[in-house]
Coordinates of C-alpha atoms in Angstrom, one line a residue:
M99 CA 46.5 58.1 -1.6
A100 CA 44.1 55.3 -1.8
T101 CA 40.9 55.5 0.4
V102 CA 39.2 52.6 2.0
T103 CA 36.4 51.1 0.1
S104 CA 34.0 48.0 0.7
T105 CA 35.0 46.5 -2.6
R106 CA 38.0 45.1 -1.4
P107 CA 38.2 41.4 -1.0
Y108 CA 38.8 41.0 2.8
H109 CA 37.6 42.7 5.9
I110 CA 40.5 41.9 7.8
I111 CA 44.0 40.6 7.0
I112 CA 45.9 39.1 9.7
F113 CA 49.6 40.1 9.5
G114 CA 52.2 37.8 11.2
A115 CA 49.5 35.1 11.6
S116 CA 52.2 32.4 11.8
G117 CA 53.7 34.1 15.0
F118 CA 53.1 32.8 18.4
T119 CA 50.4 35.6 19.2
G120 CA 49.0 35.6 15.7
Q121 CA 48.0 31.8 16.0
F122 CA 45.6 32.7 18.7
V123 CA 44.3 35.9 16.6
V124 CA 43.4 33.5 13.7
E125 CA 41.3 31.3 16.1
E126 CA 39.8 34.3 17.6
V127 CA 39.1 35.7 14.0
A128 CA 37.5 32.4 12.9
R129 CA 35.2 32.3 16.3
S130 CA 34.0 35.7 15.6
A131 CA 33.4 35.8 12.0
F132 CA 29.5 35.9 12.3
E133 CA 30.0 39.3 13.8
G134 CA 31.3 40.9 10.8
P135 CA 29.6 43.3 8.4
S136 CA 26.2 41.8 7.4
G137 CA 26.9 38.9 9.7
S138 CA 29.9 37.3 7.7
L139 CA 33.7 38.1 7.7
K140 CA 35.8 37.6 4.6
W141 CA 39.2 37.3 6.0
A142 CA 42.9 36.3 4.9
L143 CA 46.4 35.3 6.6
A144 CA 49.5 37.0 5.9
G145 CA 53.0 36.4 6.5
R146 CA 56.7 35.4 5.0
S147 CA 56.0 31.6 4.7
R148 CA 53.1 30.3 2.8
Q149 CA 53.9 26.8 4.4
R150 CA 53.8 28.1 7.9
L151 CA 50.6 29.8 7.3
E152 CA 49.2 27.0 5.8
G153 CA 50.1 25.0 8.9
V154 CA 48.3 27.7 11.2
L155 CA 45.1 27.6 9.2
N156 CA 45.3 23.6 9.4
Q157 CA 45.8 24.0 13.3
A158 CA 42.7 26.5 13.6
A159 CA 40.6 24.3 11.7
E160 CA 41.5 21.2 13.6
T161 CA 41.3 22.8 16.8
L162 CA 37.9 24.5 16.4
R163 CA 36.4 21.9 14.1
K164 CA 36.0 24.1 11.6
P165 CA 37.6 22.2 8.3
E166 CA 35.9 24.7 5.9
L167 CA 38.8 27.2 7.2
R168 CA 41.2 25.2 5.1
T169 CA 39.4 26.2 1.7
E170 CA 37.6 29.5 2.7
V171 CA 40.3 31.5 4.3
E172 CA 43.1 33.0 2.0
I173 CA 46.7 33.3 2.2
I174 CA 48.7 36.2 1.3
V175 CA 52.8 36.3 1.2
A176 CA 54.2 39.7 2.7
D177 CA 57.4 40.3 4.4
V178 CA 57.8 43.3 6.6
S179 CA 61.3 44.1 4.8
Q180 CA 59.7 44.2 1.3
A181 CA 57.6 47.4 0.7
D182 CA 56.0 45.9 -2.3
S183 CA 54.7 43.1 -0.6
L184 CA 53.1 45.2 2.2
A185 CA 51.6 47.4 -0.4
I186 CA 49.8 44.6 -2.1
M187 CA 48.6 43.1 1.1
C188 CA 47.0 46.4 2.2
Q189 CA 45.5 46.9 -0.9
Q190 CA 43.4 43.7 -0.5
G191 CA 42.2 44.5 3.1
L192 CA 39.9 47.0 5.0
V193 CA 41.7 46.3 8.1
V194 CA 45.1 45.0 8.8
L195 CA 45.7 43.3 12.3
N196 CA 49.5 43.5 12.5
C197 CA 50.9 40.8 14.9
V198 CA 54.4 41.5 14.1
G199 CA 56.5 42.9 16.9
P200 CA 58.6 43.9 18.7
Y201 CA 57.0 47.2 17.0
R202 CA 60.0 49.2 17.5
F203 CA 62.0 47.2 14.9
Y204 CA 58.9 46.1 12.4
G205 CA 56.0 48.1 13.2
E206 CA 56.7 51.5 10.9
P207 CA 56.7 49.8 7.5
V208 CA 53.1 48.3 8.3
V209 CA 51.8 51.6 9.4
K210 CA 53.1 53.4 6.3
A211 CA 51.8 50.7 4.0
C212 CA 48.4 50.7 5.4
I213 CA 48.2 54.6 5.1
E214 CA 49.6 54.9 1.7
N215 CA 47.1 51.9 0.8
G216 CA 44.0 52.7 2.2
A217 CA 43.9 50.0 5.0
H218 CA 43.1 50.8 8.8
C219 CA 45.5 49.4 10.9
V220 CA 45.0 47.8 14.6
D221 CA 48.0 46.5 16.3
I222 CA 48.7 45.2 20.0
C223 CA 51.8 47.3 20.6
G224 CA 52.8 47.9 24.2
E225 CA 55.8 50.2 23.5
P226 CA 55.1 53.6 24.1
Q227 CA 57.8 54.8 22.4
F228 CA 56.8 53.4 18.9
L229 CA 53.1 54.4 19.8
E230 CA 54.0 57.9 20.5
R231 CA 56.2 58.3 17.6
M232 CA 53.5 56.9 15.2
Q233 CA 51.3 59.6 16.4
L234 CA 53.8 62.4 15.9
E235 CA 54.9 61.4 12.5
Y236 CA 51.9 59.8 10.8
H237 CA 48.7 61.3 12.4
S238 CA 48.5 64.1 9.5
R239 CA 48.9 61.6 6.9
A240 CA 46.4 59.0 8.1
M241 CA 43.9 61.8 8.6
D242 CA 44.5 63.1 4.8
S243 CA 43.8 59.6 4.0
G244 CA 41.1 58.6 6.0
V245 CA 42.7 55.8 7.6
Y246 CA 42.5 54.6 11.3
V247 CA 45.8 53.6 13.0
I248 CA 44.8 52.3 16.4
G249 CA 47.6 51.0 18.5
S250 CA 47.8 49.2 21.8
C251 CA 44.5 47.4 21.1
G252 CA 45.6 44.3 23.2
F253 CA 45.9 43.6 26.8
D254 CA 48.1 46.6 26.8
S255 CA 46.2 48.6 26.8
I256 CA 42.3 48.2 26.0
P257 CA 41.2 47.1 29.5
A258 CA 43.1 50.2 31.2
D259 CA 41.9 52.9 28.5
M260 CA 38.6 51.4 28.3
G261 CA 38.1 50.8 31.9
I262 CA 38.8 54.5 32.7
L263 CA 35.9 55.3 30.1
Y264 CA 33.5 52.7 31.9
T265 CA 34.3 54.0 35.1
K266 CA 33.8 57.6 34.2
N267 CA 30.3 56.5 32.6
Q268 CA 29.3 54.6 35.7
F269 CA 30.4 57.7 38.0
K270 CA 27.3 60.1 39.1
G271 CA 29.0 63.2 39.1
T272 CA 32.4 64.5 37.9
L273 CA 35.3 61.7 38.1
T274 CA 38.7 63.6 38.8
A275 CA 40.9 60.9 39.7
V276 CA 41.4 57.1 39.4
E277 CA 44.0 54.4 40.6
S278 CA 44.1 51.0 39.0
F279 CA 45.6 48.0 40.4
L280 CA 46.5 44.9 38.3
T281 CA 46.4 41.4 39.8
I282 CA 47.4 38.2 38.0
H283 CA 46.1 35.0 39.2
T284 CA 48.1 32.0 37.8
G285 CA 47.5 28.5 37.7
P286 CA 49.4 25.7 38.9
E287 CA 52.1 25.7 36.4
G288 CA 52.5 29.5 36.5
G289 CA 52.1 32.3 33.9
C290 CA 54.1 32.8 31.0
A291 CA 55.1 35.4 28.2
H292 CA 56.4 35.1 24.8
D293 CA 59.9 36.2 23.6
G294 CA 58.7 39.1 21.6
T295 CA 56.9 40.4 24.7
W296 CA 60.3 40.1 26.7
Q297 CA 62.3 41.6 24.1
S298 CA 60.0 44.6 23.8
A299 CA 60.2 45.3 27.6
I300 CA 64.1 44.8 27.6
Y301 CA 64.4 47.4 24.8
G302 CA 61.8 49.6 26.1
F303 CA 63.5 50.1 29.4
A304 CA 66.9 50.7 27.7
D305 CA 65.5 53.4 25.6
S306 CA 63.4 55.3 28.0
G307 CA 65.8 58.4 27.6
S308 CA 64.4 58.9 24.1
L309 CA 60.9 58.6 24.9
R310 CA 61.3 61.9 26.9
K311 CA 62.9 63.5 24.3
L312 CA 60.3 62.4 21.9
R313 CA 57.4 63.7 24.1
K314 CA 59.1 67.3 23.9
K315 CA 58.5 67.5 20.4
F316 CA 54.6 67.5 20.5
G317 CA 54.8 70.7 22.3
H318 CA 51.7 69.8 24.7
Q319 CA 50.4 72.0 27.4
P320 CA 50.1 70.0 30.7
L321 CA 46.3 68.9 31.1
P322 CA 44.4 70.9 33.7
V323 CA 44.2 69.1 37.2
V324 CA 40.2 68.8 37.8
G325 CA 39.5 68.9 41.6
A326 CA 42.4 67.8 44.3
T327 CA 45.6 66.6 43.0
V328 CA 46.3 62.8 43.7
K329 CA 49.7 62.4 45.1
K330 CA 51.6 59.4 43.6
R331 CA 52.4 56.4 45.6
G332 CA 55.8 55.1 46.4
S333 CA 58.0 52.7 44.3
L334 CA 56.8 49.8 46.9
F335 CA 54.3 50.0 49.2
F336 CA 51.6 47.5 50.8
S337 CA 48.2 48.2 49.1
K338 CA 45.2 48.0 51.4
E339 CA 43.0 47.8 48.3
I340 CA 44.2 44.4 47.3
D341 CA 46.0 43.3 50.3
Q342 CA 49.4 43.0 48.6
Y343 CA 52.5 44.7 47.9
A344 CA 52.4 46.9 44.7
I345 CA 54.5 48.5 42.5
P346 CA 54.2 51.3 39.7
F347 CA 53.0 49.6 36.4
M348 CA 55.8 49.8 33.8
G349 CA 53.7 49.2 30.8
S350 CA 52.2 51.1 28.5
D351 CA 48.8 52.0 30.2
P352 CA 49.6 55.3 32.0
S353 CA 50.9 56.6 28.5
V354 CA 47.9 55.4 26.4
V355 CA 45.2 56.6 29.0
R356 CA 47.1 59.9 29.0
R357 CA 46.8 60.2 25.4
S358 CA 43.3 59.7 25.3
Q359 CA 42.5 61.8 28.0
R360 CA 44.0 64.7 26.0
F361 CA 42.1 63.7 22.6
L362 CA 38.9 63.9 24.9
Y363 CA 39.7 67.2 26.6
E364 CA 41.2 68.9 23.4
G365 CA 38.6 67.5 20.7
H366 CA 35.4 67.3 23.0
Q367 CA 35.9 69.5 26.1
E368 CA 35.6 66.5 28.6
L369 CA 37.5 67.1 31.9
P370 CA 40.6 65.0 32.0
V371 CA 40.8 62.3 34.7
Q372 CA 44.2 62.2 37.0
Y373 CA 45.4 58.4 36.3
S374 CA 47.8 56.3 38.3
A375 CA 48.7 52.6 37.5
Y376 CA 50.0 49.9 39.8
V377 CA 50.5 46.1 39.7
G378 CA 50.4 43.7 42.6
V379 CA 53.3 41.6 43.4
G380 CA 52.1 39.4 46.1
G381 CA 53.5 38.8 49.8
V382 CA 57.1 38.9 51.1
W383 CA 58.5 36.1 49.1
S384 CA 57.1 37.3 46.0
L385 CA 58.7 40.6 46.8
I386 CA 62.2 39.0 47.5
K387 CA 62.0 37.5 44.0
M388 CA 60.8 40.6 42.1
F389 CA 63.6 42.6 43.9
C390 CA 66.4 40.1 42.7
G391 CA 65.0 39.7 39.3
G392 CA 64.5 43.5 39.1
L393 CA 68.1 44.3 40.0
L394 CA 69.3 42.0 37.4
F395 CA 67.0 43.2 34.8
W396 CA 68.1 46.9 35.7
F397 CA 71.8 46.0 35.7
L398 CA 72.0 43.8 32.3
G399 CA 69.4 46.0 30.6
K400 CA 71.8 49.1 30.5
F401 CA 74.1 47.6 27.8
G402 CA 74.0 45.8 24.6
L403 CA 75.6 42.4 25.6
G404 CA 73.5 42.5 29.0
R405 CA 70.2 42.9 26.9
K406 CA 71.6 40.1 24.4
L407 CA 72.1 37.8 27.4
L408 CA 68.8 38.5 28.9
I409 CA 67.3 37.6 25.7
T410 CA 69.1 34.5 24.9
V411 CA 69.5 33.2 28.4
C412 CA 65.7 33.4 29.4
V413 CA 64.3 32.4 26.0
Q414 CA 66.6 29.1 26.1
N415 CA 65.7 28.2 29.6
G416 CA 62.2 28.4 28.9
Y417 CA 61.4 31.4 31.2
Y418 CA 59.7 33.2 28.1
S419 CA 59.0 30.7 25.9
S420 CA 57.7 30.7 22.3
S421 CA 56.7 27.2 22.8
L422 CA 53.0 26.3 22.2
L423 CA 53.3 24.4 25.5
C424 CA 53.7 27.5 27.4
Q425 CA 51.0 27.2 30.2
M426 CA 47.7 29.5 30.2
E427 CA 45.2 27.4 31.5
G428 CA 44.0 28.5 35.2
T429 CA 45.4 32.1 34.6
S430 CA 43.5 35.1 34.7
F431 CA 43.7 38.8 35.4
S432 CA 41.5 41.5 37.2
L433 CA 42.2 45.3 36.7
T434 CA 40.5 47.0 39.5
F435 CA 39.7 51.0 39.3
F436 CA 39.4 53.0 42.5
G437 CA 37.8 56.4 41.4
E438 CA 37.0 59.9 43.3
G439 CA 35.2 63.0 42.5
Y440 CA 32.6 65.1 43.1
A441 CA 28.9 64.2 43.4
E442 CA 26.3 65.8 41.0
G443 CA 25.9 69.5 41.4
L444 CA 29.0 70.0 43.3
D445 CA 31.9 72.6 41.8
P446 CA 35.3 70.4 41.6
S447 CA 37.2 73.6 42.5
Q448 CA 35.6 73.7 45.9
G449 CA 36.8 71.3 48.7
R450 CA 37.8 67.5 48.7
P451 CA 36.4 65.0 46.6
N452 CA 33.4 63.6 48.3
A453 CA 32.2 60.4 46.1
R454 CA 34.2 57.4 45.3
I455 CA 33.7 54.3 42.9
C456 CA 35.2 51.1 42.4
T457 CA 34.9 49.2 39.1
Q458 CA 36.6 46.0 37.9
I459 CA 37.6 44.2 34.5
H460 CA 38.0 40.5 34.9
G461 CA 39.5 38.5 32.0
A462 CA 41.1 35.2 31.1
E463 CA 44.9 34.8 30.4
P464 CA 45.9 38.3 29.4
G465 CA 48.8 37.9 26.8
Y466 CA 47.2 35.1 24.6
V467 CA 43.6 34.9 25.5
A468 CA 42.4 38.4 26.6
T469 CA 44.6 40.1 24.0
P470 CA 43.4 38.4 20.7
V471 CA 39.5 38.9 21.9
A472 CA 40.2 42.6 22.3
M473 CA 42.3 42.9 18.9
V474 CA 39.4 41.1 17.1
Q475 CA 36.8 42.9 18.9
A476 CA 38.5 46.4 18.2
A477 CA 38.8 45.7 14.3
I478 CA 35.0 44.4 14.3
T479 CA 34.2 47.9 15.7
V480 CA 36.1 49.7 13.1
L481 CA 34.3 47.7 10.6
N482 CA 30.8 47.8 12.1
E483 CA 30.8 51.2 13.7
P484 CA 32.7 53.6 11.4
Q485 CA 30.0 56.4 12.2
F486 CA 31.0 56.4 15.9
L487 CA 34.7 56.8 15.2
P488 CA 36.6 60.2 15.3
I489 CA 35.5 62.3 12.4
K490 CA 38.7 61.7 10.2
G491 CA 41.2 58.9 10.3
G492 CA 44.5 59.5 12.3
V493 CA 46.6 57.7 14.9
Y494 CA 44.6 57.2 18.0
S495 CA 44.6 55.3 21.3
P496 CA 41.9 52.8 22.1
G497 CA 40.2 55.3 24.3
A498 CA 40.3 58.0 21.7
A499 CA 39.1 55.9 18.9
F500 CA 36.3 54.0 20.7
A501 CA 34.9 56.3 23.3
R502 CA 31.6 56.6 21.2
T503 CA 31.5 52.8 20.1
T504 CA 30.1 49.8 21.7
L505 CA 33.5 48.2 22.3
I506 CA 33.1 47.5 25.7
D507 CA 29.6 45.9 25.1
R508 CA 31.6 43.7 22.5
L509 CA 34.0 42.8 25.2
N510 CA 31.7 41.8 28.0
R511 CA 30.3 39.4 25.6
H512 CA 33.8 37.8 25.0
G513 CA 34.9 37.1 28.5
L514 CA 36.4 40.5 29.4
V515 CA 33.9 41.6 32.0
F516 CA 33.2 45.2 33.3
S517 CA 31.6 45.5 36.4
V518 CA 30.9 48.2 39.4
K519 CA 32.0 46.7 42.5
R520 CA 31.0 47.9 46.1
F521 CA 33.7 50.1 47.5

């Protein structure tokens, strides 16, 4: 297999650059080009349609007032259904940013092509089944190639995964458990989600049984519980921490954090942290709307015709719009971590935790502002800090890949602000 070399023409190739998320990634790469190796970044766009990619490039040049993008950034035609085109694309870049989802349908050929052709792969997948299956089936091959495949490098799940590491580093003693609460603050027009994100959620819910079967194939022993065992909250409860009703977070964060904690425990003998994730849903009226929507989602998501109906009706009616008119301005998020553990010098096996910490990550709109920032900074970290990545290639979660890098500092400089709060 090929190995990654610095003689390739591009540092970064954005695959799926003409997609909804890909367009924002293009703009973020253009803003961050000065952060590349030796102060510059050579990059290219890739996708099925040269015409559409040219349109994205022209739009970015106009939005950012960088007319030079039209001539300096190259275009590569590649199709996820054509293995030869993916191979040619991967041979030209050090890092491929894969923006083509849902990943359960389109992600594996890109991972395979990157490994076989010596390009690191960074994606923004929030689908646990895909992420864990790639680790199961491709980790050894990626290690042999010296290629890093790092999934979930967007809002799913860099804030949660790196937030746990940040909280652990700030805690003076032995951190044993963390609960996180996600709060989305929407502007006057409300939040938005792309239809690709909506499809990922629908199919992930429908296929949850397969994920349980997949996890058994790893043969993992349970991680040790350090300190007092934290009881799980109910499926709905009023959180005094954020002063609103909350439910368990159904995304990929718990899965990703668990993978990182296992890697750090087995590879670096770091004590694992118990982790529970929740999301705030607001007051009583928000609770009623969530219940009705959730009931409909649960019922229709159980069978094929229902899933098709969910996708078709919601997209057609603009609930999950792929239009660039989707309202993002005024939307932001905060992810708050409440940790507990044992002060320095105390034995975690004795007694109840006696020390607490509260940290927070705050950022702009999560899907199409924070996600491109996180993805691009992850790629730039791979390029600039290879000596601080795991010693060999492989399929990793963000926390496993970036635990010893300056990624948190980079995110801080780009609007994803990590801070310690008063408890």
